[in-house]
Every structure is written in C-alpha cells, then in structure tokens.
Amino acid sequence: MPTERSAVAAWALILLVTGTTSVAFELLGLPSAVLFGALLGGMAHALTSPTALRVPPFAFRVGQALIGVTIGSLVSLSALTGMGSDLLPILVVTVGTVAISLLAGRVLAVRDDVSHVTGAFAMIAGGASGVVAIARELGADDRVVTVVQYLRVLVVLMVMPVVTAVVFHPEHGVGRFDQGGAPFGTDLVYVAIALVGGLLVAGAVPVTTAALLGPLAVAAALSSTGWLGTPAVPLVLQWTAYVLIGVQVGLRFTRASLASIARMLPVVLVVIVSMIGLTAAMGAALAWLTPIDGLTAYLATTPGGLFAVLATAADSGSDVTYVMAVQLFRLLVILMFTPLLAARLRARHG
C-alpha cells in the first residue's frame, strides 16, 4: 500500500501530465483531448512506479454517470420522431453498420492477444466515450478499446472533410451547430437531477452498465420534456468525467500491454479504413432508400466524431436534425444492447 506522501506525489504527477498533455492535444485539435491526456497521466504513473493506484470506485461511477448525462443531453425527442417514414431504412442501415463493426472486431480478434469481446467493443461504431467508460465491466480490455476507439474517431475526422469537399462539393458557411443555450445555473440543476436520479435508478437495476445507462435515461427524459429548456453538461464536468475514466484506464497499463497495442496498430488502421469505406456504402444505401440527399446520408452514417459531424453538416447546409437523429439512434441502440452483446460473445467464445 502506498504511503500518504507517496500517494500525494503520485497523484500530483498524474494531474501534471494530464493537464499539460490535454492542453497540447487541444491545441493540436485532437478529439477527446482531456480523456487522452488523462490516459497518459495514468500511464505515466503505471509505467514508472511500482506503487499501485486506482481511481476510487465511487468516483469512477460518477465519471461513468457524467458520460451518460452528456450523451443523454443530446437526445432530442423531436429529432428522433422526425425520422418518421424513414425509420425502417434507418433501422436497416443501423443494423448494417453494427454488423460491419462486429465484422471488423472479429478481424481484430484473430490476434491471440485480443478477445472477441475486446475486438467487438474496440471497433463498435459510435459512442466512443460511452463504450470506453463501460468496456471493462463488459469483460473487454479497456486499454485496447480506448486506443482503438479514439484512433477510429481521429481517422474519421481526418477523412470526413476530404470526402465532403471532393465528393459532394457543398456550399460552406451556410449554418452552424448550437450545442445548447440554457443558463449555467440551469445546466447545473439539470446535471444534478440526472446524476442523482440516474444513480438511484442504476442502484435498483441489475444491469452491468447501469451506472452509465441510468443517468443517460434520466438526462434524455429531461431533455425530451423541455422542462429545463435546452440544457447541456458544463464543459468542466465533461472534463471531470474524461479525467476519471482516462486515468483509471491509464493506471492499468503495463509495458507489455503497451507494446502489444503498438504492434497491432498497423492492422487496426487497415481495418478502420476498410470500415469507414463500408459505412460510407451504408450512407449511399440510405440515400437510395430515402429522399435524403447524399451528403446528409453520408454524414448521418459516419462512424464517429458526433460533434464534428454535426458541425460539418451545419456548415455544408445538410439537414443537421436528420444527421443528429440517425447518429443518436445508432448510439442509443449500441449502448442499450452492449450488455447483451457482451454476454453473447463471452458465451460463444469463452
């Protein structure tokens, strides 16, 4: 057990590395800069000290809950019901996208050091922060899941503007994406109600991922009613969640696991690029099955980077509401069915 002084020094190192790398990643424009900064903060301790540390279980549950509230705050009942007559094609495309993800995960799991559960959740398309937050509870290696999920998001964000400009030639600067407009005090009330209510629900429901899904459900219900206007989770609370999740994952790294993940990255990149191409085909199918235009369908089925996707949709004049509805529908389907999928994969492959 670490002494009090050594524990304080260790946490000081973790926070220093987390803060400096988060700022650097933010300046570079990388996705989820704080989560990756926290990941490196945890790794800085895990790889340099024999002293074992961990994020207190309750604090980690709060981090999961805040991620759930953040996702739930995006849910718009009007946007989801606006899918209307396109619901069946959207469902078909969503199932197709999930199938592509599972196929990609199966390819990754050919490696001896990657289980089928880890491969599936490392490659599942959508809800990266939510999947990372619950990966270990689902029986997956959260270290692999974190690195691969956000590598996919990074590649998506690099490819998306190129495809948008070269293939669709949109008119730029025609709109913007507004992430919320409630007063800060209202945002805090919203988070408090969703966090406390969601954790109470989680305590009463025997579901592995309830610490995320309970707050998500309460937050989504509050957002859909419009009782508090259009609240959002304050950025500092989002950062807090990312730090709690990222540090916890980082503290579990070893030199052997880091080397193993580094060796698999070339294969992962090939699988990710193939996956992006196949999901683009899902977008083409959605455009063919519905009256929606090709660019909107492409952005609606892009596997990752929700806020960047919505900003691109607004800037290019696409139907932002439609893009958000399809992206959120897929995200909610994935998060709701992850416990069942994990159980099935463990039963089949041991």
Short mmCIF file of C-alpha atoms in Angstrom, two decimals:
data_model
loop_
_atom_site.label_atom_id
_atom_site.label_comp_id
_atom_site.label_asym_id
_atom_site.label_seq_id
_atom_site.Cartn_x
_atom_site.Cartn_y
_atom_site.Cartn_z
CA MET A 1 0.00 0.00 0.00
CA PRO A 2 1.35 3.48 -0.84
CA THR A 3 2.12 5.86 1.99
CA GLU A 4 0.10 9.06 2.15
CA ARG A 5 3.08 11.12 0.99
CA SER A 6 3.91 8.83 -1.95
CA ALA A 7 0.24 8.74 -2.98
CA VAL A 8 0.07 12.55 -2.98
CA ALA A 9 3.25 12.73 -5.09
CA ALA A 10 1.86 10.12 -7.49
CA TRP A 11 -1.45 11.94 -7.95
CA ALA A 12 0.45 15.23 -8.42
CA LEU A 13 2.43 13.62 -11.27
CA ILE A 14 -0.75 12.22 -12.82
CA LEU A 15 -2.52 15.59 -12.71
CA LEU A 16 0.55 17.42 -14.08
CA VAL A 17 0.88 15.07 -17.04
CA THR A 18 -2.89 15.11 -17.58
CA GLY A 19 -3.05 18.91 -17.62
CA THR A 20 -0.05 19.56 -19.87
CA THR A 21 -0.85 16.86 -22.42
CA SER A 22 -4.54 17.79 -22.50
CA VAL A 23 -3.67 21.39 -23.36
CA ALA A 24 -1.21 20.22 -26.02
CA PHE A 25 -3.75 17.84 -27.58
CA GLU A 26 -6.42 20.54 -27.50
CA LEU A 27 -4.11 22.96 -29.34
CA LEU A 28 -3.43 20.26 -31.94
CA GLY A 29 -7.18 19.80 -32.42
CA LEU A 30 -7.20 16.13 -31.43
CA PRO A 31 -10.53 14.54 -30.39
CA SER A 32 -11.25 13.98 -26.68
CA ALA A 33 -8.03 15.76 -25.70
CA VAL A 34 -8.75 15.60 -21.96
CA LEU A 35 -9.52 11.88 -21.99
CA PHE A 36 -6.27 11.10 -23.79
CA GLY A 37 -4.35 13.47 -21.55
CA ALA A 38 -5.75 11.65 -18.52
CA LEU A 39 -4.91 8.31 -20.13
CA LEU A 40 -1.28 9.41 -20.45
CA GLY A 41 -1.38 10.78 -16.91
CA GLY A 42 -2.38 7.38 -15.56
CA MET A 43 0.19 5.65 -17.77
CA ALA A 44 2.93 7.99 -16.54
CA HIS A 45 2.46 6.55 -13.06
CA ALA A 46 1.73 2.95 -14.08
CA LEU A 47 4.85 2.64 -16.24
CA THR A 48 7.28 4.37 -13.89
CA SER A 49 6.26 3.33 -10.37
CA PRO A 50 5.74 0.01 -8.60
CA THR A 51 3.14 1.67 -6.36
CA ALA A 52 -0.40 0.56 -7.26
CA LEU A 53 -3.05 3.26 -7.52
CA ARG A 54 -6.64 3.29 -8.69
CA VAL A 55 -9.48 5.74 -9.01
CA PRO A 56 -11.90 5.16 -6.09
CA PRO A 57 -14.85 3.04 -7.30
CA PHE A 58 -17.46 5.68 -6.43
CA ALA A 59 -15.50 8.38 -8.29
CA PHE A 60 -15.28 6.11 -11.33
CA ARG A 61 -19.06 5.54 -11.19
CA VAL A 62 -19.56 9.30 -11.10
CA GLY A 63 -17.35 9.58 -14.20
CA GLN A 64 -19.47 6.95 -15.96
CA ALA A 65 -22.64 8.75 -14.86
CA LEU A 66 -21.41 12.11 -16.19
CA ILE A 67 -20.65 10.48 -19.53
CA GLY A 68 -24.20 9.11 -19.52
CA VAL A 69 -25.66 12.54 -18.74
CA THR A 70 -23.56 14.11 -21.51
CA ILE A 71 -24.92 11.61 -24.05
CA GLY A 72 -28.47 11.93 -22.72
CA SER A 73 -28.34 15.72 -23.02
CA LEU A 74 -28.03 15.32 -26.79
CA VAL A 75 -31.25 13.36 -27.13
CA SER A 76 -33.99 15.30 -28.84
CA LEU A 77 -37.39 13.64 -28.98
CA SER A 78 -38.45 15.90 -31.85
CA ALA A 79 -35.34 14.92 -33.84
CA LEU A 80 -35.87 11.20 -33.26
CA THR A 81 -39.60 11.32 -34.08
CA GLY A 82 -38.73 13.41 -37.13
CA MET A 83 -37.23 10.31 -38.74
CA GLY A 84 -40.86 9.38 -39.45
CA SER A 85 -41.36 7.27 -42.54
CA ASP A 86 -37.60 6.77 -42.89
CA LEU A 87 -37.42 4.73 -39.68
CA LEU A 88 -37.28 1.32 -41.41
CA PRO A 89 -34.43 2.26 -43.80
CA ILE A 90 -32.57 3.91 -40.91
CA LEU A 91 -33.00 0.75 -38.84
CA VAL A 92 -31.69 -1.37 -41.72
CA VAL A 93 -28.65 0.89 -42.16
CA THR A 94 -28.04 0.96 -38.39
CA VAL A 95 -28.09 -2.83 -38.21
CA GLY A 96 -25.78 -2.94 -41.23
CA THR A 97 -23.34 -0.52 -39.59
CA VAL A 98 -23.32 -2.53 -36.37
CA ALA A 99 -22.73 -5.70 -38.40
CA ILE A 100 -19.76 -4.03 -40.11
CA SER A 101 -18.40 -3.06 -36.69
CA LEU A 102 -18.71 -6.62 -35.40
CA LEU A 103 -17.04 -7.98 -38.53
CA ALA A 104 -14.17 -5.52 -38.01
CA GLY A 105 -13.96 -6.62 -34.39
CA ARG A 106 -13.87 -10.27 -35.46
CA VAL A 107 -10.94 -9.50 -37.78
CA LEU A 108 -9.10 -7.78 -34.93
CA ALA A 109 -9.82 -10.73 -32.63
CA VAL A 110 -7.87 -13.03 -34.95
CA ARG A 111 -4.89 -11.87 -32.89
CA ASP A 112 -4.16 -14.11 -29.92
CA ASP A 113 -3.90 -11.11 -27.57
CA VAL A 114 -7.37 -9.72 -28.42
CA SER A 115 -10.54 -11.42 -27.17
CA HIS A 116 -13.75 -11.38 -29.20
CA VAL A 117 -15.37 -9.09 -26.64
CA THR A 118 -12.43 -6.66 -26.80
CA GLY A 119 -12.39 -6.73 -30.60
CA ALA A 120 -16.12 -6.04 -30.82
CA PHE A 121 -16.12 -3.06 -28.47
CA ALA A 122 -12.89 -1.66 -29.83
CA MET A 123 -14.48 -1.43 -33.28
CA ILE A 124 -18.15 -0.73 -32.48
CA ALA A 125 -19.14 2.40 -34.42
CA GLY A 126 -20.48 5.18 -32.24
CA GLY A 127 -20.50 6.36 -28.64
CA ALA A 128 -16.74 6.09 -28.12
CA SER A 129 -16.77 7.77 -24.71
CA GLY A 130 -19.68 5.63 -23.52
CA VAL A 131 -18.14 2.38 -24.75
CA VAL A 132 -14.77 3.23 -23.19
CA ALA A 133 -16.46 4.04 -19.86
CA ILE A 134 -18.10 0.61 -19.61
CA ALA A 135 -15.62 -1.56 -21.54
CA ARG A 136 -14.05 -3.28 -18.55
CA GLU A 137 -17.42 -4.03 -16.96
CA LEU A 138 -18.39 -5.73 -20.20
CA GLY A 139 -15.37 -8.02 -19.98
CA ALA A 140 -13.27 -6.18 -22.59
CA ASP A 141 -9.70 -4.90 -22.25
CA ASP A 142 -10.42 -1.20 -21.77
CA ARG A 143 -6.85 -0.28 -22.71
CA VAL A 144 -7.22 -1.70 -26.22
CA VAL A 145 -10.79 -0.40 -26.53
CA THR A 146 -9.75 3.16 -25.60
CA VAL A 147 -6.82 3.38 -28.01
CA VAL A 148 -8.64 1.79 -30.96
CA GLN A 149 -11.92 3.67 -30.45
CA TYR A 150 -10.25 7.06 -30.48
CA LEU A 151 -7.88 6.14 -33.28
CA ARG A 152 -11.03 5.40 -35.31
CA VAL A 153 -12.50 8.78 -34.35
CA LEU A 154 -9.27 10.53 -35.35
CA VAL A 155 -9.18 8.80 -38.75
CA VAL A 156 -12.87 9.62 -39.32
CA LEU A 157 -12.23 13.29 -38.54
CA MET A 158 -9.32 13.35 -41.00
CA VAL A 159 -11.24 11.60 -43.79
CA MET A 160 -14.63 13.34 -43.41
CA PRO A 161 -13.70 16.85 -44.65
CA VAL A 162 -11.84 15.38 -47.62
CA VAL A 163 -14.78 13.21 -48.67
CA THR A 164 -17.22 16.07 -48.06
CA ALA A 165 -15.24 18.51 -50.22
CA VAL A 166 -14.10 16.17 -53.00
CA VAL A 167 -17.23 14.04 -53.45
CA PHE A 168 -20.10 16.39 -52.59
CA HIS A 169 -18.73 19.94 -53.23
CA PRO A 170 -21.03 21.61 -50.67
CA GLU A 171 -21.59 25.32 -50.21
CA HIS A 172 -19.76 26.25 -47.00
CA GLY A 173 -20.71 28.68 -44.26
CA VAL A 174 -24.48 28.33 -44.53
CA GLY A 175 -25.21 27.39 -40.93
CA ARG A 176 -23.89 26.45 -37.53
CA PHE A 177 -24.47 23.82 -34.88
CA ASP A 178 -25.69 25.09 -31.50
CA GLN A 179 -24.88 22.73 -28.61
CA GLY A 180 -27.27 24.31 -26.11
CA GLY A 181 -28.38 27.66 -24.77
CA ALA A 182 -29.58 27.27 -21.18
CA PRO A 183 -28.08 29.41 -18.37
CA PHE A 184 -25.17 27.89 -16.43
CA GLY A 185 -27.28 27.52 -13.29
CA THR A 186 -29.92 25.61 -15.21
CA ASP A 187 -27.23 23.35 -16.62
CA LEU A 188 -26.03 22.54 -13.10
CA VAL A 189 -29.58 21.76 -11.91
CA TYR A 190 -30.05 19.54 -14.95
CA VAL A 191 -26.82 17.63 -14.26
CA ALA A 192 -27.62 17.27 -10.55
CA ILE A 193 -31.09 15.83 -11.19
CA ALA A 194 -29.89 13.49 -13.94
CA LEU A 195 -26.82 12.38 -11.96
CA VAL A 196 -28.57 11.67 -8.66
CA GLY A 197 -31.72 10.26 -10.25
CA GLY A 198 -29.73 8.17 -12.69
CA LEU A 199 -27.50 6.67 -10.00
CA LEU A 200 -30.58 5.82 -7.91
CA VAL A 201 -32.06 4.06 -10.94
CA ALA A 202 -28.72 2.30 -11.50
CA GLY A 203 -28.72 1.05 -7.93
CA ALA A 204 -32.12 -0.53 -8.41
CA VAL A 205 -31.46 -2.14 -11.81
CA PRO A 206 -29.25 -5.26 -12.01
CA VAL A 207 -27.58 -4.29 -15.30
CA THR A 208 -23.79 -4.23 -15.65
CA THR A 209 -23.70 -0.86 -17.38
CA ALA A 210 -26.44 0.80 -15.30
CA ALA A 211 -24.08 3.48 -13.92
CA LEU A 212 -23.97 4.94 -17.44
CA LEU A 213 -27.39 3.96 -18.76
CA GLY A 214 -29.40 5.16 -15.72
CA PRO A 215 -28.15 8.77 -15.87
CA LEU A 216 -28.39 8.65 -19.66
CA ALA A 217 -32.07 7.70 -19.46
CA VAL A 218 -32.91 10.37 -16.87
CA ALA A 219 -30.98 13.04 -18.80
CA ALA A 220 -32.67 12.05 -22.06
CA ALA A 221 -36.10 12.20 -20.40
CA LEU A 222 -35.40 15.69 -19.03
CA SER A 223 -34.09 16.89 -22.41
CA SER A 224 -37.10 15.47 -24.25
CA THR A 225 -39.65 17.14 -21.98
CA GLY A 226 -38.04 20.56 -22.42
CA TRP A 227 -38.80 21.29 -18.75
CA LEU A 228 -35.41 22.98 -18.29
CA GLY A 229 -35.13 24.35 -21.81
CA THR A 230 -32.12 23.10 -23.75
CA PRO A 231 -29.53 22.37 -21.05
CA ALA A 232 -26.08 20.91 -21.62
CA VAL A 233 -23.39 19.46 -19.39
CA PRO A 234 -20.88 22.21 -18.49
CA LEU A 235 -17.50 21.63 -20.09
CA VAL A 236 -15.71 21.41 -16.76
CA LEU A 237 -17.93 18.49 -15.72
CA GLN A 238 -17.34 16.76 -19.05
CA TRP A 239 -13.60 17.17 -18.46
CA THR A 240 -14.01 15.74 -14.96
CA ALA A 241 -15.66 12.64 -16.41
CA TYR A 242 -12.94 12.22 -19.02
CA VAL A 243 -10.22 12.58 -16.37
CA LEU A 244 -11.80 9.95 -14.12
CA ILE A 245 -12.25 7.49 -16.98
CA GLY A 246 -8.91 8.20 -18.66
CA VAL A 247 -6.80 7.98 -15.51
CA GLN A 248 -8.47 4.71 -14.47
CA VAL A 249 -7.68 3.13 -17.83
CA GLY A 250 -4.14 4.56 -17.89
CA LEU A 251 -3.33 3.17 -14.45
CA ARG A 252 -3.93 -0.35 -15.79
CA PHE A 253 -1.24 -0.15 -18.49
CA THR A 254 1.94 -2.18 -18.29
CA ARG A 255 4.98 -2.15 -20.56
CA ALA A 256 3.86 -5.47 -22.03
CA SER A 257 0.32 -4.27 -22.77
CA LEU A 258 1.64 -1.03 -24.33
CA ALA A 259 3.99 -2.97 -26.59
CA SER A 260 1.18 -5.35 -27.58
CA ILE A 261 -1.14 -2.46 -28.55
CA ALA A 262 1.65 -0.77 -30.52
CA ARG A 263 2.22 -3.96 -32.53
CA MET A 264 -1.43 -4.21 -33.53
CA LEU A 265 -1.80 -0.61 -34.75
CA PRO A 266 -0.90 -1.26 -38.45
CA VAL A 267 -3.63 -3.93 -38.66
CA VAL A 268 -6.04 -1.68 -36.77
CA LEU A 269 -5.51 1.17 -39.24
CA VAL A 270 -6.26 -1.09 -42.21
CA VAL A 271 -9.42 -2.38 -40.52
CA ILE A 272 -10.55 1.16 -39.61
CA VAL A 273 -10.09 2.47 -43.16
CA SER A 274 -12.00 -0.52 -44.55
CA MET A 275 -14.74 0.05 -42.00
CA ILE A 276 -15.07 3.72 -42.98
CA GLY A 277 -15.44 2.71 -46.63
CA LEU A 278 -18.15 0.15 -45.81
CA THR A 279 -20.11 2.58 -43.63
CA ALA A 280 -19.95 5.11 -46.47
CA ALA A 281 -21.68 2.43 -48.55
CA MET A 282 -24.36 2.33 -45.83
CA GLY A 283 -24.75 6.07 -46.36
CA ALA A 284 -25.19 5.54 -50.08
CA ALA A 285 -27.82 2.90 -49.33
CA LEU A 286 -29.66 5.32 -47.02
CA ALA A 287 -29.67 7.98 -49.76
CA TRP A 288 -31.05 5.40 -52.21
CA LEU A 289 -33.75 4.15 -49.83
CA THR A 290 -34.95 7.60 -48.69
CA PRO A 291 -35.47 11.07 -50.20
CA ILE A 292 -32.49 12.44 -48.23
CA ASP A 293 -29.52 13.84 -50.16
CA GLY A 294 -26.21 12.00 -50.43
CA LEU A 295 -24.15 14.31 -48.21
CA THR A 296 -26.69 14.22 -45.38
CA ALA A 297 -26.85 10.41 -45.64
CA TYR A 298 -23.05 10.15 -45.61
CA LEU A 299 -22.73 12.35 -42.51
CA ALA A 300 -25.59 10.52 -40.79
CA THR A 301 -23.78 7.17 -41.12
CA THR A 302 -20.19 8.34 -40.48
CA PRO A 303 -18.82 6.12 -37.66
CA GLY A 304 -17.64 8.62 -35.06
CA GLY A 305 -16.93 12.22 -34.06
CA LEU A 306 -20.52 13.30 -33.39
CA PHE A 307 -19.92 16.99 -32.71
CA ALA A 308 -17.56 17.36 -35.67
CA VAL A 309 -20.09 15.58 -37.88
CA LEU A 310 -22.88 17.93 -36.75
CA ALA A 311 -20.69 21.00 -37.25
CA THR A 312 -19.80 19.80 -40.76
CA ALA A 313 -23.48 19.18 -41.50
CA ALA A 314 -24.40 22.71 -40.41
CA ASP A 315 -21.52 24.31 -42.31
CA SER A 316 -22.33 22.44 -45.53
CA GLY A 317 -26.08 23.09 -45.47
CA SER A 318 -27.05 19.48 -44.77
CA ASP A 319 -30.04 18.51 -42.65
CA VAL A 320 -28.50 18.75 -39.16
CA THR A 321 -31.61 17.41 -37.42
CA TYR A 322 -31.65 14.33 -39.63
CA VAL A 323 -27.92 13.72 -39.14
CA MET A 324 -28.27 14.05 -35.37
CA ALA A 325 -31.31 11.76 -35.28
CA VAL A 326 -29.61 8.94 -37.19
CA GLN A 327 -26.34 9.27 -35.26
CA LEU A 328 -28.14 9.32 -31.91
CA PHE A 329 -30.39 6.42 -32.89
CA ARG A 330 -27.33 4.27 -33.64
CA LEU A 331 -25.57 5.43 -30.47
CA LEU A 332 -28.56 4.59 -28.26
CA VAL A 333 -29.03 1.20 -29.93
CA ILE A 334 -25.37 0.36 -29.34
CA LEU A 335 -25.32 1.42 -25.69
CA MET A 336 -28.62 -0.30 -24.89
CA PHE A 337 -27.55 -3.63 -26.35
CA THR A 338 -23.88 -3.73 -25.27
CA PRO A 339 -24.57 -5.87 -22.16
CA LEU A 340 -26.47 -8.46 -24.22
CA LEU A 341 -23.81 -8.45 -26.94
CA ALA A 342 -21.02 -8.88 -24.39
CA ALA A 343 -22.82 -11.78 -22.71
CA ARG A 344 -23.42 -13.48 -26.05
CA LEU A 345 -19.80 -13.11 -27.15
CA ARG A 346 -18.50 -14.47 -23.85
CA ALA A 347 -20.88 -17.43 -24.01
CA ARG A 348 -19.89 -18.25 -27.58
CA HIS A 349 -16.14 -17.73 -27.37
CA GLY A 350 -15.45 -18.18 -23.65
#
